[in-house]
PDB file of C-alpha atoms in Angstrom:
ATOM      1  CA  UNK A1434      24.016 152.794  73.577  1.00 53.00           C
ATOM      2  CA  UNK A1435      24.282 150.907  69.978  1.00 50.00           C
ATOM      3  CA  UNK A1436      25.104 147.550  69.686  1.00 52.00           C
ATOM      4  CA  UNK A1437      25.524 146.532  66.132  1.00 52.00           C
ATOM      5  CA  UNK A1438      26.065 142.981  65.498  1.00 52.00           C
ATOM      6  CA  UNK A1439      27.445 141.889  61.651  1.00 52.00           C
ATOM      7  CA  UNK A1440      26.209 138.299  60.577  1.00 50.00           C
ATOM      8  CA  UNK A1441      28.277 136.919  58.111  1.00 48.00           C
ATOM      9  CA  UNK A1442      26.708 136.046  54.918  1.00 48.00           C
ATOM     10  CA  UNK A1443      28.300 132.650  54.820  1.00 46.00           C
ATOM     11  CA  UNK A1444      26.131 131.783  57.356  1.00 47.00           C
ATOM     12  CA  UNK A1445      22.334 131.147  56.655  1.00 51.00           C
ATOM     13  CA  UNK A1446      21.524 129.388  59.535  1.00 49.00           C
ATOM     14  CA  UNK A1447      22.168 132.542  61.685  1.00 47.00           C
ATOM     15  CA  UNK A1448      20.970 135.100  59.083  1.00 50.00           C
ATOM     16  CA  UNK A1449      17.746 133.671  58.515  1.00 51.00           C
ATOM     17  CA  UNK A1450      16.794 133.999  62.445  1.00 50.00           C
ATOM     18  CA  UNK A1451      17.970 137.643  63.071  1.00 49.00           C
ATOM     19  CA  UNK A1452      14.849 138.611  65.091  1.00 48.00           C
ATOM     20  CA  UNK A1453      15.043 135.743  67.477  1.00 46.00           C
ATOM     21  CA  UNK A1454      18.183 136.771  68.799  1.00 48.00           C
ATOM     22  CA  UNK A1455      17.531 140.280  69.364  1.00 51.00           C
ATOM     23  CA  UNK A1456      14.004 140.508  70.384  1.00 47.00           C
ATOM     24  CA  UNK A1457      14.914 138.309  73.091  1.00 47.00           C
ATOM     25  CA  UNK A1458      17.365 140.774  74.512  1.00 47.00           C
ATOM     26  CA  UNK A1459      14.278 143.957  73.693  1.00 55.00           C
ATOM     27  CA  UNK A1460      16.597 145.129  70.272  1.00 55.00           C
ATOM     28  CA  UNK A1461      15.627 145.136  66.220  1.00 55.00           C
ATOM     29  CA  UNK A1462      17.373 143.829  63.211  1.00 55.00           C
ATOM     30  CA  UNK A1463      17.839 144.625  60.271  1.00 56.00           C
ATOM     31  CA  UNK A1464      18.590 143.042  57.348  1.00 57.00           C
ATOM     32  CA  UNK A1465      20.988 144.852  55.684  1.00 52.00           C
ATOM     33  CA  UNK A1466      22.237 142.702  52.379  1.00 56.00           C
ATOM     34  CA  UNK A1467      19.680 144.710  50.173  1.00 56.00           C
ATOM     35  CA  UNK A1468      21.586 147.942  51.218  1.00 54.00           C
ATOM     36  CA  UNK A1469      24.441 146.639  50.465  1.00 52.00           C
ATOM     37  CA  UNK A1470      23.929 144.910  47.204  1.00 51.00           C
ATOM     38  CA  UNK A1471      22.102 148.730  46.392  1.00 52.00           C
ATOM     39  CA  UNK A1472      25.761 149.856  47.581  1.00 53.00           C
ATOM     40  CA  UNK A1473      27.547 147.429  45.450  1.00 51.00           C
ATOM     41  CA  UNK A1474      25.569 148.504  42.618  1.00 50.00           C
ATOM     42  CA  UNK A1475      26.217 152.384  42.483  1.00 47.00           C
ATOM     43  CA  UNK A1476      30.063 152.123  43.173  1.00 50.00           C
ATOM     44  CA  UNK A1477      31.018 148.871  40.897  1.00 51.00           C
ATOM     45  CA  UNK A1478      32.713 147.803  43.494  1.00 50.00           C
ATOM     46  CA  UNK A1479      31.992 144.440  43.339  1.00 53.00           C
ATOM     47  CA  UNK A1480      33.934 141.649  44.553  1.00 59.00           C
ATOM     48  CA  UNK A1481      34.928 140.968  40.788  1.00 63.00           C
ATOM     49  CA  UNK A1482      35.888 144.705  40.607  1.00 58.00           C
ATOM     50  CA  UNK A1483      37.801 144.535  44.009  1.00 52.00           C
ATOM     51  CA  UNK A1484      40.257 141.256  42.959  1.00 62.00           C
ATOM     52  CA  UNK A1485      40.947 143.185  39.481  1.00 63.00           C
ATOM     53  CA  UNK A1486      41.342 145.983  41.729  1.00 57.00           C
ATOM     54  CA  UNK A1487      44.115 144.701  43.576  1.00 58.00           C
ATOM     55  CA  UNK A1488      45.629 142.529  40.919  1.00 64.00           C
ATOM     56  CA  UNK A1489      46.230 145.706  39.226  1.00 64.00           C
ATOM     57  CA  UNK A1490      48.023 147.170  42.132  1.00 61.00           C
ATOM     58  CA  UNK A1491      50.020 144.027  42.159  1.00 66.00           C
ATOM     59  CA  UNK A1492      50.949 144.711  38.834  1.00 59.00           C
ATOM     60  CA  UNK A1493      51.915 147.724  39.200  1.00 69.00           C
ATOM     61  CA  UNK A1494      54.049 146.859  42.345  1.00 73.00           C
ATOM     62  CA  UNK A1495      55.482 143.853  40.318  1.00 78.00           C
ATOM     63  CA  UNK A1496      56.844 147.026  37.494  1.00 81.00           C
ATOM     64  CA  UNK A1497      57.911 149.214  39.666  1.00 84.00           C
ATOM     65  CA  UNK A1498      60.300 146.592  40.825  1.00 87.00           C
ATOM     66  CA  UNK A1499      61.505 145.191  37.582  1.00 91.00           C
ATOM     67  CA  UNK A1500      62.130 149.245  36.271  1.00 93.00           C
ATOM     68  CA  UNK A1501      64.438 149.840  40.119  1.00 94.00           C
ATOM     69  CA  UNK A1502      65.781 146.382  39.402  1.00 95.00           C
ATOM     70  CA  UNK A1503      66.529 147.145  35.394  1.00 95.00           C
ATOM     71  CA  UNK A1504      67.942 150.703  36.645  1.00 96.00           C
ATOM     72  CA  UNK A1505      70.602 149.018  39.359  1.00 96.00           C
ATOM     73  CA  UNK A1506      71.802 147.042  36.731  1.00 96.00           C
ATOM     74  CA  UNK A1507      72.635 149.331  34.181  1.00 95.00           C
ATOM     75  CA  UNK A1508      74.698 150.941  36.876  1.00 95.00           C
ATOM     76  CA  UNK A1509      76.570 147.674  37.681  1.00 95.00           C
ATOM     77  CA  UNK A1510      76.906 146.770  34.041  1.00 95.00           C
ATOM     78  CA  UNK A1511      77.953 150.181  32.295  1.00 95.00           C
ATOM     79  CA  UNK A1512      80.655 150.995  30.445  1.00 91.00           C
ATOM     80  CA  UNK A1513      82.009 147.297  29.905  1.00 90.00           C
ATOM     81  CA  UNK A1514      82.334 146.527  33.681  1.00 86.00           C
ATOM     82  CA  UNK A1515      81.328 143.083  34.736  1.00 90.00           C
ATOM     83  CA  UNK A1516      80.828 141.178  31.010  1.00 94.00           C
ATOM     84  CA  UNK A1517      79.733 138.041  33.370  1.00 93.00           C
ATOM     85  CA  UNK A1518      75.903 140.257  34.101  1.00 94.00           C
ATOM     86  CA  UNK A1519      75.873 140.473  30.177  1.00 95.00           C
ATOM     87  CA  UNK A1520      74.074 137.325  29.743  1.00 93.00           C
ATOM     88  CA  UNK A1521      71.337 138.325  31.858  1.00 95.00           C
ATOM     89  CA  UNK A1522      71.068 141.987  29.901  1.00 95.00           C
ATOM     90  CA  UNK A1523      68.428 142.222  27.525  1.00 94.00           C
ATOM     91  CA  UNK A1524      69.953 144.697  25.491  1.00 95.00           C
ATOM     92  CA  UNK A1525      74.058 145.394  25.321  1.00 96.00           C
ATOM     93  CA  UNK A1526      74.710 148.651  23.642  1.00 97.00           C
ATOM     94  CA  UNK A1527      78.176 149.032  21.262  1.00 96.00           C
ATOM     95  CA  UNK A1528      79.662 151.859  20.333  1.00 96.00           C
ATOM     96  CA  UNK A1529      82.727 154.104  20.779  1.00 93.00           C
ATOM     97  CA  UNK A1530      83.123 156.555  23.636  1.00 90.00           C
ATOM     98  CA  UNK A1531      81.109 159.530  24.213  1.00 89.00           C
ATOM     99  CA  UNK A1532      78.226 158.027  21.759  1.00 92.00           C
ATOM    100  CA  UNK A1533      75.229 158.173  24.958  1.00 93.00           C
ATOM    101  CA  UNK A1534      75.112 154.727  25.471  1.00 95.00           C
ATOM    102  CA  UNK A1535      75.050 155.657  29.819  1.00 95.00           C
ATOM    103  CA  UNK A1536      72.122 157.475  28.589  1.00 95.00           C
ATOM    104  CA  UNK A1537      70.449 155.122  26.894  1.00 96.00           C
ATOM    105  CA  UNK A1538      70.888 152.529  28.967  1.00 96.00           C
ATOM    106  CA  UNK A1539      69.047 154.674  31.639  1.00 95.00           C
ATOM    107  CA  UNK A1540      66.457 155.234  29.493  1.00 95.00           C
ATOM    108  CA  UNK A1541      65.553 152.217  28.830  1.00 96.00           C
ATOM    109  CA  UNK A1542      65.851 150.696  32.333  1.00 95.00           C
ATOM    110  CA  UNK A1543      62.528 152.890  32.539  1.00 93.00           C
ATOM    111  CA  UNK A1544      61.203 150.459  30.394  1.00 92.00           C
ATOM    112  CA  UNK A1545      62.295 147.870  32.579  1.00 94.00           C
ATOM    113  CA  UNK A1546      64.551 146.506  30.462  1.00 95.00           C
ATOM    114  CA  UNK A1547      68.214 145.379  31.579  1.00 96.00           C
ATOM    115  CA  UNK A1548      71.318 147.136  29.758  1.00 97.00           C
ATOM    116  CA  UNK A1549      74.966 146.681  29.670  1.00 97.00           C
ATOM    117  CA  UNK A1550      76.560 148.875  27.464  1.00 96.00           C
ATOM    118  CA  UNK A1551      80.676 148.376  26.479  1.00 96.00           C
ATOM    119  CA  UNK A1552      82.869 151.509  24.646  1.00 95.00           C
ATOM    120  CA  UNK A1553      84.758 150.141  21.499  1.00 95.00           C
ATOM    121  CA  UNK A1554      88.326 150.730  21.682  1.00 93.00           C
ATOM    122  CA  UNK A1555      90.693 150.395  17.937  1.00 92.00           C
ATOM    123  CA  UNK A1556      93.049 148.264  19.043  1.00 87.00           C
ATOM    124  CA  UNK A1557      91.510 146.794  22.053  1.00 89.00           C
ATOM    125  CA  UNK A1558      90.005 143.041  22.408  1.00 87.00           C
ATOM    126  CA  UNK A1559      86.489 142.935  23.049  1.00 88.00           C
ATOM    127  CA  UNK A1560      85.528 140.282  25.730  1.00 91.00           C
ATOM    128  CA  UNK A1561      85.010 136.949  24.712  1.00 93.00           C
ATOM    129  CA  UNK A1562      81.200 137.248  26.618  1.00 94.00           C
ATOM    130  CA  UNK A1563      80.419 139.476  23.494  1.00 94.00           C
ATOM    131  CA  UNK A1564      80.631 137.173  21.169  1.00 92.00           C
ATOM    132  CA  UNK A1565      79.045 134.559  23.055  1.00 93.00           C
ATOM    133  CA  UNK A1566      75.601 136.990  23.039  1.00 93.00           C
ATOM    134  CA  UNK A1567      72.466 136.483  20.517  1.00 92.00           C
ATOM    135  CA  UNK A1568      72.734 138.972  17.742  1.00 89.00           C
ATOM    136  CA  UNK A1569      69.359 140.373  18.160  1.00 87.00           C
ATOM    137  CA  UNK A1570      70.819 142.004  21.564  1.00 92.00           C
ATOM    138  CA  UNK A1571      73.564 143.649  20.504  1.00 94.00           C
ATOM    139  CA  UNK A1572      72.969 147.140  19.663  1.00 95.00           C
ATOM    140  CA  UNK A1573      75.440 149.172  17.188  1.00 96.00           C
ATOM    141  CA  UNK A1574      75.416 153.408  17.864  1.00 97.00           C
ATOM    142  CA  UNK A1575      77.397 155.539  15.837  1.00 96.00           C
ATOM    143  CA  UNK A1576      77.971 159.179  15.497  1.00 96.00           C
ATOM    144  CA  UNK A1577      79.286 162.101  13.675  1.00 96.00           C
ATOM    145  CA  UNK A1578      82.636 162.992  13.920  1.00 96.00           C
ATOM    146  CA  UNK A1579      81.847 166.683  14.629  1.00 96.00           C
ATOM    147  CA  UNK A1580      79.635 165.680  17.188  1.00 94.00           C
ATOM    148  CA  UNK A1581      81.735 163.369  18.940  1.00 93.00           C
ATOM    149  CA  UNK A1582      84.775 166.076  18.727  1.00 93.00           C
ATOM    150  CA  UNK A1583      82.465 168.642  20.312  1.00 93.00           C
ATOM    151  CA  UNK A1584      81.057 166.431  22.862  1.00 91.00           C
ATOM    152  CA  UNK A1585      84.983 165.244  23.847  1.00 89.00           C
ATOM    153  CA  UNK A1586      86.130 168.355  23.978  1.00 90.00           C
ATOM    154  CA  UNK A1587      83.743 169.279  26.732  1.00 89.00           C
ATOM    155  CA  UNK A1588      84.621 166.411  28.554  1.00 86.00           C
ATOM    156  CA  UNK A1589      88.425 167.439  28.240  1.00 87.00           C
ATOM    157  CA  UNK A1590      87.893 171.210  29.541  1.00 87.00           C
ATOM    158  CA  UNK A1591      85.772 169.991  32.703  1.00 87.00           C
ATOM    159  CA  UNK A1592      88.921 166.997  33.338  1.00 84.00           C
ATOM    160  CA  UNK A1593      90.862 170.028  32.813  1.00 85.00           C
ATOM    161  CA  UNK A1594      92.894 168.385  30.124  1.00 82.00           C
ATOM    162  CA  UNK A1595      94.709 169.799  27.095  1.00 78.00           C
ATOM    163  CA  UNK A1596      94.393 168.912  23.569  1.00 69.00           C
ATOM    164  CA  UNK A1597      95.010 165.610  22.268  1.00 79.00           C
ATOM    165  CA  UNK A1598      93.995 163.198  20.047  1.00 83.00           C
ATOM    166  CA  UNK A1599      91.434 161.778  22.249  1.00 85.00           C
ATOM    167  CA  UNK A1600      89.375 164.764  20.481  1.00 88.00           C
ATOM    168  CA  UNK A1601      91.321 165.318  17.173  1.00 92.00           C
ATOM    169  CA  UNK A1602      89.004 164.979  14.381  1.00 94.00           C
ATOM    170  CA  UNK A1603      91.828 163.388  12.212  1.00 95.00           C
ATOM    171  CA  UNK A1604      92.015 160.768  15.309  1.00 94.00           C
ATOM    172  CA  UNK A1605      88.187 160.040  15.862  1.00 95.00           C
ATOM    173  CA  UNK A1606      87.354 159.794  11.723  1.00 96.00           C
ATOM    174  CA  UNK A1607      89.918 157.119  12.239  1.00 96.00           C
ATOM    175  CA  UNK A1608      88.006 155.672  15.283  1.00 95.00           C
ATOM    176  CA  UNK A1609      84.836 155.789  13.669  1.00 96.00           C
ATOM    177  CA  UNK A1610      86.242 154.073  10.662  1.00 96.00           C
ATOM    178  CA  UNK A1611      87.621 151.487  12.548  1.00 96.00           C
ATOM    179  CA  UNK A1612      83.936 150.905  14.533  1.00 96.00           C
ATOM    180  CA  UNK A1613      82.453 150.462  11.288  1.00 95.00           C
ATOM    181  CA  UNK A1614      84.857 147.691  10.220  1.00 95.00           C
ATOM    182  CA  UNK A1615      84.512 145.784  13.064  1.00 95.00           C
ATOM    183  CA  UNK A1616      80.527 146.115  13.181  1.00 96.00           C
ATOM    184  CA  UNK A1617      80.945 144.675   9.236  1.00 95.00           C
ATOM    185  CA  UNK A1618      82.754 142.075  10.639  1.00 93.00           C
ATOM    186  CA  UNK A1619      80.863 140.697  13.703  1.00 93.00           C
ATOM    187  CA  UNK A1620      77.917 142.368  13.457  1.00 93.00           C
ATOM    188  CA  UNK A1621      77.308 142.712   9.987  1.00 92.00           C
ATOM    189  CA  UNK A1622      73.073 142.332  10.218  1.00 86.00           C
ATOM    190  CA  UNK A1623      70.629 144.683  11.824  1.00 85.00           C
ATOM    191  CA  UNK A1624      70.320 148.621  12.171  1.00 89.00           C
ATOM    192  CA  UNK A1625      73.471 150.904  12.938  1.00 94.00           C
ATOM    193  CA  UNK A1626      71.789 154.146  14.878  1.00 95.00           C
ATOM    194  CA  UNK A1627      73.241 157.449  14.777  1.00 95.00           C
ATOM    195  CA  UNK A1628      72.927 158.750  18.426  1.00 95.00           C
ATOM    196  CA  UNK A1629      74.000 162.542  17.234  1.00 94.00           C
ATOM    197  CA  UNK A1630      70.725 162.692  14.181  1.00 92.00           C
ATOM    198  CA  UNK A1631      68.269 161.308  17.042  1.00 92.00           C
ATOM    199  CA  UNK A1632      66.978 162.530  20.322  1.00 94.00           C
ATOM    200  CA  UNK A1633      67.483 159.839  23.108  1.00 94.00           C
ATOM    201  CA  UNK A1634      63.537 158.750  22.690  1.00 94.00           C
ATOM    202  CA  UNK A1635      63.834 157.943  19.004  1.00 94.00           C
ATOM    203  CA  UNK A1636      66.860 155.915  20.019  1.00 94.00           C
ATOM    204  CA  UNK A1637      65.444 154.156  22.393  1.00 93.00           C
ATOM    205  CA  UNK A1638      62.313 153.917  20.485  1.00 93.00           C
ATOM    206  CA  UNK A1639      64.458 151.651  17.308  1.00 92.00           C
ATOM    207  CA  UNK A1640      65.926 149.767  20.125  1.00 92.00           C
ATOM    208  CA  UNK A1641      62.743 148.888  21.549  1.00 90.00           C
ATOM    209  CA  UNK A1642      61.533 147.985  18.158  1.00 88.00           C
ATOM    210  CA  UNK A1643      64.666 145.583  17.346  1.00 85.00           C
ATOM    211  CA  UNK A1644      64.616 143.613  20.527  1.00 84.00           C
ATOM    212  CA  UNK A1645      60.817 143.415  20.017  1.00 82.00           C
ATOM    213  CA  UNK A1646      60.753 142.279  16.114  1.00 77.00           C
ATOM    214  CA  UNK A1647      64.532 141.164  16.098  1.00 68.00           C
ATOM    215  CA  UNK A1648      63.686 138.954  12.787  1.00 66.00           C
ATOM    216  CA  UNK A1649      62.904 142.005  10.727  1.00 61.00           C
ATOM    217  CA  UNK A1650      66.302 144.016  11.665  1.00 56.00           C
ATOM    218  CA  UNK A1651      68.220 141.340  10.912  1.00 53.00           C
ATOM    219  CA  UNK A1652      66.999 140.097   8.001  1.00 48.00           C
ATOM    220  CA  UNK A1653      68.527 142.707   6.158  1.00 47.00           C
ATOM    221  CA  UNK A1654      72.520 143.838   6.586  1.00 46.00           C
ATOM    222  CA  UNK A1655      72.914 147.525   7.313  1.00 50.00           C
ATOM    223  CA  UNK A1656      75.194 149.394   5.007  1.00 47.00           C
ATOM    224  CA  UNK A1657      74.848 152.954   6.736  1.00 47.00           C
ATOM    225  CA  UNK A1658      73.641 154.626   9.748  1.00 53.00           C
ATOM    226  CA  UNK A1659      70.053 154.680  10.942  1.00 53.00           C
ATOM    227  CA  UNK A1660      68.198 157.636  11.630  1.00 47.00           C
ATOM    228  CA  UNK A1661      64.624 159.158  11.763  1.00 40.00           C
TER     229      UNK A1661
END
């Protein structure tokens, strides 16, 4: 049989009398830090290599759980529920119902970013909590009324619902016209995006880009809808 014994390189005082200890007991050594500094050599994997190795894993690990952790709490925030998680959100989304803010939320928790998103009601007091929020992480969406009408009146068939002014187009001009007077008067600064003229990347692409540089969207007060 084969009796291999490994000498750690932290100690010299052993290493540097291999042969004594096995000629007494009729074996060999072998010194075999050259072959594995030649090993270390051709594969890179150095000890440097191996701590950036696993740092990187660590990383990775570390976003993995900040995207599940973003994507559990757009669930628990969405569609106004909870307003007391909105001060931990990094981005709350505005805008009236049926404009994709579920959507967008989700797609941006793949970013690992938290969302809370709220639906804008005519009529209907917003929570105090909004108010309370930094401008730069409030988000306006918009749409076009014959986009909204179509999208409601899907909704309607599949609730199995009849007409009503839920998706009358005389009724949701009037909504959208009322969302635009109250983003002029609490949210008068910063980009207005039209969900129905962008795909859900480009709208999450702006948003990205106003949370990351929120000094240049608000320095200037939006008169009109965004789009690409």
């Amino acid at each position: 049989g084969i009796c291999c014994v490994a000498l750690a390189d932290m100690l010299p005082a052993l290493t540097s009398r291999p042969m004594v200890a096995t000629t007494r007991f009729g074996g060999c050594a072998q010194d075999l830090r050259p072959m594995k500094a030649e090993r270390s050599f051709h594969t890179g994997r150095t000890q440097a290599a191996l701590c950036a190795v696993v740092a990187a894993k660590g990383f990775r690990r570390a976003a993995l759980s900040r995207v599940q952790e973003a994507c559990e709490f757009a669930e628990r925030a969405d569609d106004g529920t909870s307003p007391r998680l909105w001060e931990e959100a990094d981005v709350l989304l505005l805008g009236p119902s049926r404009t994709g803010k579920t959507t967008l939320a989700n797609a941006l928790a793949k970013h690992g970013l938290k969302v809370a998103n709220y639906p804008l009601v005519p009529g209907e007091e917003p929570p105090p909590e909004l108010m309370q929020l930094p401008k730069q992480k409030v988000v306006k969406l918009t749409t076009q009324p014959e986009h909204l009408q179509a999208i409601r009146k899907v909704r309607m068939r599949k609730l199995g619902l009849r007409a009503s002014s839920y998706a009358a187009m005389a009724d949701i001009c009037q909504e959208l016209g009322w969302v635009q007077s109250f983003y002029a008067k609490y949210f008068p600064q910063g980009p207005l995006i039209n969900t129905a003229q962008c795909s859900v990347t480009q709208c999450a692409a702006m948003i990205l880009a106003q949370i990351s540089h929120p000094h240049c969207w608000l320095g200037a007060r939006s008169d009109g809808a965004l789009t690409t």
